[in-house]
Amino acid sequence: MEVIRYNPLAEYVIGVDVGGTKINAGLINRQGEVLCMVSLATKAGEARTVDRIEQAIREVRAEGRDMQPSLQVRGIGVGSAGQIDWASGSVRSASELIPGYAGTRLKDILLERFQLPVIVDNDVNVLALTEKHLGAGQGVEHFLCLALGTGVGGALVVDGRLAHGAWGGGGELGHISVDFGGTPCVCGGIGCLEQYASGTSIARRMREKLARLGDGDEVVNSREVFERWHAGDLVANELMQETLSALGSAIASFIHMFNPSLIVIGGGVAEAGDRLFTELRKEVARRTMPSMLEGVRIEPAYRGNWSGMIGAALQLWE
């Protein structure tokens, strides 16, 4: 087994963002500059997720070596979907979006395979590090992040520091209920935000709406829903208004609970574009006490879908 060359003063870190759909890995420096990156399908339920992570690390290292033959790294930073026990770097809990992932001793396995320092945290916590150091969160002491992707994750920054909670589960914002009589969630709850604002749920709900209209054979993903929404499709518009209502309701609650100055939204759903943010700001304003809303910004994540990968690397300097 090839050992990646370690240097505690090296310019680059291998940053890995593990999601339910894809794994992004990059060679990243302290300024958030990406030397190279690879993206692999997670193949959840088909392959062991830790093996896919290892493959992504090896592939990005090979690309980096081709660019800089003498390349050394100071470690591996991972931001992963699921609930992460921050001290041990293990996956405490994961939904069936990544079957068999719960219980994975991710930090220990990667330490053994690569003989490098490894830090593992929740994927949205590392996104918050990107915002803190490079994005809209620079100089902001109190903010929260939402990642709207395969699921919905959250992170809290209080007094300039990530709030991990007792073991690392702080900021599980995707499982706040926005409808106490609503759709059952994979977590066991009812009406969770994730069931209305994730890319997975947007696609599922669109297919259900189309099926009721007699178009049940259509295969629609969230990206196509956004395209239809921008094109004025009535069904997509109805669905997105429901999504905005759920998301706006949750964000208003977060503002009332945490009194942040900033809310950052990343993940694939954020790629719905400016219209999403314009309408979401209106929805949040409609649901929030004016005194609490004053001065609160709602902004897209820095570098979009690369934010998690960059933040994963930044852990080695944090």
mmCIF file of C-alpha atoms in Angstrom, residues 22-307:
data_model
loop_
_atom_site.group_PDB
_atom_site.id
_atom_site.type_symbol
_atom_site.label_atom_id
_atom_site.label_comp_id
_atom_site.label_asym_id
_atom_site.label_seq_id
_atom_site.Cartn_x
_atom_site.Cartn_y
_atom_site.Cartn_z
ATOM 1 C CA LYS A 22 -21.541 11.915 -4.191
ATOM 2 C CA ILE A 23 -18.122 12.212 -2.590
ATOM 3 C CA ASN A 24 -15.930 15.196 -3.489
ATOM 4 C CA ALA A 25 -12.229 15.121 -2.650
ATOM 5 C CA GLY A 26 -9.712 17.877 -3.317
ATOM 6 C CA LEU A 27 -6.207 19.098 -2.559
ATOM 7 C CA ILE A 28 -6.780 22.423 -0.848
ATOM 8 C CA ASN A 29 -4.599 25.081 0.753
ATOM 9 C CA ARG A 30 -5.309 27.385 3.687
ATOM 10 C CA GLN A 31 -6.718 30.079 1.383
ATOM 11 C CA GLY A 32 -9.340 27.619 0.099
ATOM 12 C CA GLU A 33 -7.668 27.290 -3.294
ATOM 13 C CA VAL A 34 -8.286 23.917 -4.931
ATOM 14 C CA LEU A 35 -5.274 22.434 -6.714
ATOM 15 C CA CYS A 36 -7.357 19.568 -8.105
ATOM 16 C CA MET A 37 -10.454 17.581 -7.213
ATOM 17 C CA VAL A 38 -12.351 14.418 -8.036
ATOM 18 C CA SER A 39 -16.016 13.557 -7.619
ATOM 19 C CA LEU A 40 -17.298 10.004 -7.239
ATOM 20 C CA ALA A 41 -20.798 8.630 -6.853
ATOM 21 C CA THR A 42 -21.301 7.463 -3.274
ATOM 22 C CA LYS A 43 -23.081 4.334 -4.524
ATOM 23 C CA ALA A 44 -24.962 4.179 -1.236
ATOM 24 C CA GLY A 45 -26.287 0.685 -0.682
ATOM 25 C CA GLU A 46 -24.067 -0.752 -3.439
ATOM 26 C CA ALA A 47 -20.560 -0.256 -2.047
ATOM 27 C CA ARG A 48 -19.062 0.381 1.396
ATOM 28 C CA THR A 49 -18.974 4.144 1.815
ATOM 29 C CA VAL A 50 -15.586 4.061 3.531
ATOM 30 C CA ASP A 51 -14.125 2.221 0.522
ATOM 31 C CA ARG A 52 -15.517 4.900 -1.805
ATOM 32 C CA ILE A 53 -13.943 7.559 0.422
ATOM 33 C CA GLU A 54 -10.604 5.753 0.224
ATOM 34 C CA GLN A 55 -10.869 5.568 -3.559
ATOM 35 C CA ALA A 56 -11.614 9.303 -3.811
ATOM 36 C CA ILE A 57 -8.573 10.100 -1.639
ATOM 37 C CA ARG A 58 -6.296 7.907 -3.745
ATOM 38 C CA GLU A 59 -7.581 9.377 -7.013
ATOM 39 C CA VAL A 60 -7.151 12.994 -5.952
ATOM 40 C CA ARG A 61 -3.682 12.213 -4.587
ATOM 41 C CA ALA A 62 -2.743 10.688 -7.943
ATOM 42 C CA GLU A 63 -3.983 13.782 -9.788
ATOM 43 C CA GLY A 64 -2.049 16.040 -7.453
ATOM 44 C CA ARG A 65 1.116 13.988 -7.873
ATOM 45 C CA ASP A 66 0.819 14.322 -11.640
ATOM 46 C CA MET A 67 0.683 18.116 -11.209
ATOM 47 C CA GLN A 68 3.343 18.339 -8.489
ATOM 48 C CA PRO A 69 5.484 15.162 -8.267
ATOM 49 C CA SER A 70 6.984 16.220 -4.934
ATOM 50 C CA LEU A 71 3.579 16.989 -3.376
ATOM 51 C CA GLN A 72 3.218 16.427 0.368
ATOM 52 C CA VAL A 73 0.143 16.920 2.578
ATOM 53 C CA ARG A 74 -0.407 17.763 6.220
ATOM 54 C CA GLY A 75 -3.396 15.464 6.675
ATOM 55 C CA ILE A 76 -6.923 14.494 5.701
ATOM 56 C CA GLY A 77 -10.039 16.416 6.694
ATOM 57 C CA VAL A 78 -13.441 14.815 6.232
ATOM 58 C CA GLY A 79 -16.890 16.358 6.387
ATOM 59 C CA SER A 80 -19.493 13.618 6.348
ATOM 60 C CA ALA A 81 -23.227 13.247 6.193
ATOM 61 C CA GLY A 82 -24.724 11.640 9.283
ATOM 62 C CA GLN A 83 -24.202 12.329 12.957
ATOM 63 C CA ILE A 84 -20.503 12.317 13.795
ATOM 64 C CA ASP A 85 -19.066 11.620 17.228
ATOM 65 C CA TRP A 86 -16.578 14.451 17.049
ATOM 66 C CA ALA A 87 -14.056 13.120 19.589
ATOM 67 C CA SER A 88 -13.706 9.664 18.018
ATOM 68 C CA GLY A 89 -14.399 10.625 14.400
ATOM 69 C CA SER A 90 -16.904 7.802 14.050
ATOM 70 C CA VAL A 91 -20.350 7.814 12.455
ATOM 71 C CA ARG A 92 -22.722 7.672 15.402
ATOM 72 C CA SER A 93 -25.873 7.574 13.296
ATOM 73 C CA ALA A 94 -26.793 7.747 9.628
ATOM 74 C CA SER A 95 -30.132 7.487 7.885
ATOM 75 C CA GLU A 96 -31.004 4.918 5.260
ATOM 76 C CA LEU A 97 -29.887 7.452 2.649
ATOM 77 C CA ILE A 98 -26.479 5.814 3.282
ATOM 78 C CA PRO A 99 -27.287 2.225 4.325
ATOM 79 C CA GLY A 100 -24.806 0.488 6.594
ATOM 80 C CA TYR A 101 -22.801 3.650 7.297
ATOM 81 C CA ALA A 102 -23.784 4.033 10.965
ATOM 82 C CA GLY A 103 -21.083 2.769 13.304
ATOM 83 C CA THR A 104 -18.230 3.274 10.817
ATOM 84 C CA ARG A 105 -14.990 4.134 12.657
ATOM 85 C CA LEU A 106 -14.103 6.545 9.891
ATOM 86 C CA LYS A 107 -11.171 8.328 11.536
ATOM 87 C CA ASP A 108 -9.541 5.094 12.736
ATOM 88 C CA ILE A 109 -9.940 3.408 9.342
ATOM 89 C CA LEU A 110 -8.430 6.313 7.410
ATOM 90 C CA LEU A 111 -5.586 6.644 9.930
ATOM 91 C CA GLU A 112 -4.770 2.986 9.415
ATOM 92 C CA ARG A 113 -4.987 3.111 5.630
ATOM 93 C CA PHE A 114 -3.084 6.357 5.020
ATOM 94 C CA GLN A 115 -0.886 6.930 8.105
ATOM 95 C CA LEU A 116 -1.828 10.627 8.162
ATOM 96 C CA PRO A 117 -3.513 12.914 10.705
ATOM 97 C CA VAL A 118 -7.293 12.714 10.179
ATOM 98 C CA ILE A 119 -10.083 14.971 11.455
ATOM 99 C CA VAL A 120 -13.733 14.040 10.865
ATOM 100 C CA ASP A 121 -16.783 16.209 11.494
ATOM 101 C CA ASN A 122 -20.313 16.604 10.217
ATOM 102 C CA ASP A 123 -20.521 17.896 6.645
ATOM 103 C CA VAL A 124 -22.411 21.063 7.546
ATOM 104 C CA ASN A 125 -20.083 21.879 10.424
ATOM 105 C CA VAL A 126 -17.193 21.975 7.977
ATOM 106 C CA LEU A 127 -19.268 24.078 5.569
ATOM 107 C CA ALA A 128 -19.585 26.553 8.449
ATOM 108 C CA LEU A 129 -15.775 26.653 8.710
ATOM 109 C CA THR A 130 -15.590 27.671 5.053
ATOM 110 C CA GLU A 131 -18.019 30.491 5.723
ATOM 111 C CA LYS A 132 -16.196 31.536 8.880
ATOM 112 C CA HIS A 133 -12.799 31.818 7.191
ATOM 113 C CA LEU A 134 -13.562 32.591 3.551
ATOM 114 C CA GLY A 135 -17.232 33.373 3.014
ATOM 115 C CA ALA A 136 -20.107 35.443 4.342
ATOM 116 C CA GLY A 137 -19.302 34.450 7.948
ATOM 117 C CA GLN A 138 -15.977 36.310 8.109
ATOM 118 C CA GLY A 139 -16.068 38.472 11.218
ATOM 119 C CA VAL A 140 -19.550 37.222 12.190
ATOM 120 C CA GLU A 141 -19.798 35.809 15.712
ATOM 121 C CA HIS A 142 -23.272 34.264 15.486
ATOM 122 C CA PHE A 143 -24.509 32.485 12.368
ATOM 123 C CA LEU A 144 -25.973 29.220 11.183
ATOM 124 C CA CYS A 145 -25.631 27.139 8.040
ATOM 125 C CA LEU A 146 -28.159 24.962 6.271
ATOM 126 C CA ALA A 147 -27.166 22.434 3.623
ATOM 127 C CA LEU A 148 -30.070 21.424 1.392
ATOM 128 C CA GLY A 149 -28.899 18.360 -0.495
ATOM 129 C CA THR A 150 -29.778 14.668 -0.356
ATOM 130 C CA GLY A 151 -30.930 15.473 3.177
ATOM 131 C CA VAL A 152 -30.972 18.692 5.201
ATOM 132 C CA GLY A 153 -28.148 19.389 7.649
ATOM 133 C CA GLY A 154 -27.322 22.318 9.876
ATOM 134 C CA ALA A 155 -24.516 23.923 11.853
ATOM 135 C CA LEU A 156 -24.398 26.588 14.550
ATOM 136 C CA VAL A 157 -21.618 29.081 15.182
ATOM 137 C CA VAL A 158 -21.911 30.783 18.569
ATOM 138 C CA ASP A 159 -19.378 33.347 19.776
ATOM 139 C CA GLY A 160 -17.272 32.500 16.728
ATOM 140 C CA ARG A 161 -17.034 28.774 17.547
ATOM 141 C CA LEU A 162 -18.851 25.735 16.228
ATOM 142 C CA ALA A 163 -21.432 24.481 18.722
ATOM 143 C CA HIS A 164 -20.896 20.710 18.697
ATOM 144 C CA GLY A 165 -23.181 19.880 21.604
ATOM 145 C CA ALA A 166 -22.476 17.028 24.023
ATOM 146 C CA TRP A 167 -20.819 14.707 21.472
ATOM 147 C CA GLY A 168 -21.128 16.390 18.082
ATOM 148 C CA GLY A 169 -24.837 16.342 17.245
ATOM 149 C CA GLY A 170 -25.494 20.050 17.799
ATOM 150 C CA GLY A 171 -27.250 21.802 14.908
ATOM 151 C CA GLU A 172 -29.372 18.899 13.606
ATOM 152 C CA LEU A 173 -31.626 21.518 12.022
ATOM 153 C CA GLY A 174 -33.019 19.348 9.228
ATOM 154 C CA HIS A 175 -35.054 17.416 11.776
ATOM 155 C CA ILE A 176 -36.958 20.313 13.238
ATOM 156 C CA SER A 177 -40.634 19.580 12.534
ATOM 157 C CA VAL A 178 -42.384 22.121 10.327
ATOM 158 C CA ASP A 179 -45.646 20.133 10.215
ATOM 159 C CA PHE A 180 -46.655 18.131 13.293
ATOM 160 C CA GLY A 181 -49.146 16.165 11.188
ATOM 161 C CA GLY A 182 -46.904 15.918 8.162
ATOM 162 C CA THR A 183 -44.854 13.371 6.254
ATOM 163 C CA PRO A 184 -43.009 10.677 8.277
ATOM 164 C CA CYS A 185 -39.251 11.162 8.116
ATOM 165 C CA VAL A 186 -36.458 8.599 7.770
ATOM 166 C CA CYS A 187 -35.231 9.732 11.209
ATOM 167 C CA GLY A 188 -38.438 8.506 12.853
ATOM 168 C CA GLY A 189 -39.904 11.981 13.292
ATOM 169 C CA ILE A 190 -42.943 13.563 11.682
ATOM 170 C CA GLY A 191 -42.983 16.539 9.322
ATOM 171 C CA CYS A 192 -39.240 17.238 9.477
ATOM 172 C CA LEU A 193 -37.830 20.071 7.376
ATOM 173 C CA GLU A 194 -35.830 17.460 5.447
ATOM 174 C CA GLN A 195 -39.071 16.038 4.046
ATOM 175 C CA TYR A 196 -39.874 19.357 2.350
ATOM 176 C CA ALA A 197 -36.604 21.155 1.565
ATOM 177 C CA SER A 198 -34.061 18.505 0.558
ATOM 178 C CA GLY A 199 -33.330 17.816 -3.094
ATOM 179 C CA THR A 200 -34.510 14.242 -2.550
ATOM 180 C CA SER A 201 -37.877 15.331 -1.157
ATOM 181 C CA ILE A 202 -38.402 17.980 -3.846
ATOM 182 C CA ALA A 203 -37.937 15.352 -6.560
ATOM 183 C CA ARG A 204 -40.154 12.822 -4.744
ATOM 184 C CA ARG A 205 -42.966 15.290 -4.152
ATOM 185 C CA MET A 206 -42.844 16.420 -7.788
ATOM 186 C CA ARG A 207 -43.179 12.826 -8.966
ATOM 187 C CA GLU A 208 -46.130 12.334 -6.613
ATOM 188 C CA LYS A 209 -47.845 15.462 -7.933
ATOM 189 C CA LEU A 210 -47.284 14.396 -11.541
ATOM 190 C CA ALA A 211 -48.595 10.900 -10.775
ATOM 191 C CA ARG A 212 -51.818 12.383 -9.425
ATOM 192 C CA LEU A 213 -52.136 14.273 -12.708
ATOM 193 C CA GLY A 214 -51.630 11.084 -14.736
ATOM 194 C CA ASP A 215 -47.928 11.611 -15.505
ATOM 195 C CA GLY A 216 -46.677 8.899 -13.182
ATOM 196 C CA ASP A 217 -44.059 7.559 -15.582
ATOM 197 C CA GLU A 218 -42.001 10.745 -15.529
ATOM 198 C CA VAL A 219 -38.570 10.536 -13.888
ATOM 199 C CA VAL A 220 -37.855 13.988 -12.460
ATOM 200 C CA ASN A 221 -34.917 15.125 -10.338
ATOM 201 C CA SER A 222 -34.682 18.319 -8.313
ATOM 202 C CA ARG A 223 -32.650 20.117 -10.976
ATOM 203 C CA GLU A 224 -35.448 19.593 -13.475
ATOM 204 C CA VAL A 225 -37.969 20.855 -10.928
ATOM 205 C CA PHE A 226 -35.992 24.093 -10.653
ATOM 206 C CA GLU A 227 -35.844 24.414 -14.439
ATOM 207 C CA ARG A 228 -39.614 23.960 -14.673
ATOM 208 C CA TRP A 229 -40.126 26.474 -11.872
ATOM 209 C CA HIS A 230 -38.066 29.112 -13.656
ATOM 210 C CA ALA A 231 -39.962 28.362 -16.881
ATOM 211 C CA GLY A 232 -43.316 29.051 -15.203
ATOM 212 C CA ASP A 233 -44.583 25.466 -14.831
ATOM 213 C CA LEU A 234 -47.646 25.555 -12.541
ATOM 214 C CA VAL A 235 -47.006 22.209 -10.842
ATOM 215 C CA ALA A 236 -43.381 23.085 -10.118
ATOM 216 C CA ASN A 237 -44.456 26.485 -8.844
ATOM 217 C CA GLU A 238 -46.959 24.931 -6.437
ATOM 218 C CA LEU A 239 -44.309 22.556 -5.140
ATOM 219 C CA MET A 240 -41.699 25.269 -4.692
ATOM 220 C CA GLN A 241 -44.148 27.480 -2.813
ATOM 221 C CA GLU A 242 -44.682 24.588 -0.388
ATOM 222 C CA THR A 243 -40.910 24.185 -0.088
ATOM 223 C CA LEU A 244 -40.403 27.887 0.555
ATOM 224 C CA SER A 245 -43.149 27.896 3.181
ATOM 225 C CA ALA A 246 -41.538 24.995 5.056
ATOM 226 C CA LEU A 247 -38.048 26.449 4.780
ATOM 227 C CA GLY A 248 -39.208 29.944 5.704
ATOM 228 C CA SER A 249 -41.051 28.596 8.733
ATOM 229 C CA ALA A 250 -37.973 26.716 9.929
ATOM 230 C CA ILE A 251 -35.628 29.664 9.416
ATOM 231 C CA ALA A 252 -37.980 31.984 11.301
ATOM 232 C CA SER A 253 -37.872 29.518 14.200
ATOM 233 C CA PHE A 254 -34.068 29.383 14.049
ATOM 234 C CA ILE A 255 -33.904 33.174 14.158
ATOM 235 C CA HIS A 256 -36.160 33.223 17.211
ATOM 236 C CA MET A 257 -34.106 30.488 18.920
ATOM 237 C CA PHE A 258 -30.536 31.544 18.140
ATOM 238 C CA ASN A 259 -30.641 35.263 17.294
ATOM 239 C CA PRO A 260 -28.061 34.944 14.476
ATOM 240 C CA SER A 261 -26.713 37.734 12.297
ATOM 241 C CA LEU A 262 -26.411 35.494 9.246
ATOM 242 C CA ILE A 263 -27.934 32.376 7.726
ATOM 243 C CA VAL A 264 -25.935 30.628 4.999
ATOM 244 C CA ILE A 265 -27.632 28.169 2.655
ATOM 245 C CA GLY A 266 -25.671 25.646 0.610
ATOM 246 C CA GLY A 267 -26.193 22.288 -1.043
ATOM 247 C CA GLY A 268 -27.706 21.392 -4.382
ATOM 248 C CA VAL A 269 -31.055 23.079 -3.676
ATOM 249 C CA ALA A 270 -29.277 26.431 -3.283
ATOM 250 C CA GLU A 271 -28.388 26.116 -6.962
ATOM 251 C CA ALA A 272 -32.022 26.956 -7.737
ATOM 252 C CA GLY A 273 -30.559 30.452 -7.921
ATOM 253 C CA ASP A 274 -31.402 34.038 -7.051
ATOM 254 C CA ARG A 275 -35.156 33.506 -7.236
ATOM 255 C CA LEU A 276 -34.966 30.998 -4.395
ATOM 256 C CA PHE A 277 -33.152 33.467 -2.155
ATOM 257 C CA THR A 278 -35.384 36.414 -3.111
ATOM 258 C CA GLU A 279 -38.585 34.526 -2.329
ATOM 259 C CA LEU A 280 -37.138 32.883 0.756
ATOM 260 C CA ARG A 281 -36.180 36.240 2.261
ATOM 261 C CA LYS A 282 -39.772 37.411 1.762
ATOM 262 C CA GLU A 283 -41.155 34.246 3.363
ATOM 263 C CA VAL A 284 -38.840 34.544 6.362
ATOM 264 C CA ALA A 285 -39.774 38.211 6.796
ATOM 265 C CA ARG A 286 -43.461 37.262 6.803
ATOM 266 C CA ARG A 287 -42.927 34.774 9.634
ATOM 267 C CA THR A 288 -40.351 36.500 11.869
ATOM 268 C CA MET A 289 -40.732 39.155 14.559
ATOM 269 C CA PRO A 290 -39.408 42.418 13.048
ATOM 270 C CA SER A 291 -37.125 43.053 16.025
ATOM 271 C CA MET A 292 -35.522 39.628 15.589
ATOM 272 C CA LEU A 293 -35.234 39.887 11.812
ATOM 273 C CA GLU A 294 -33.487 43.247 11.786
ATOM 274 C CA GLY A 295 -29.955 42.937 10.437
ATOM 275 C CA VAL A 296 -30.204 39.226 9.589
ATOM 276 C CA ARG A 297 -28.726 38.280 6.196
ATOM 277 C CA ILE A 298 -29.627 35.150 4.217
ATOM 278 C CA GLU A 299 -26.830 34.318 1.785
ATOM 279 C CA PRO A 300 -25.716 31.479 -0.527
ATOM 280 C CA ALA A 301 -22.734 29.379 0.508
ATOM 281 C CA TYR A 302 -19.224 30.346 -0.570
ATOM 282 C CA ARG A 303 -18.115 28.333 -3.623
ATOM 283 C CA GLY A 304 -21.440 26.479 -3.766
ATOM 284 C CA ASN A 305 -21.080 22.700 -3.691
ATOM 285 C CA TRP A 306 -17.317 22.931 -3.107
ATOM 286 C CA SER A 307 -17.817 24.568 0.294
#
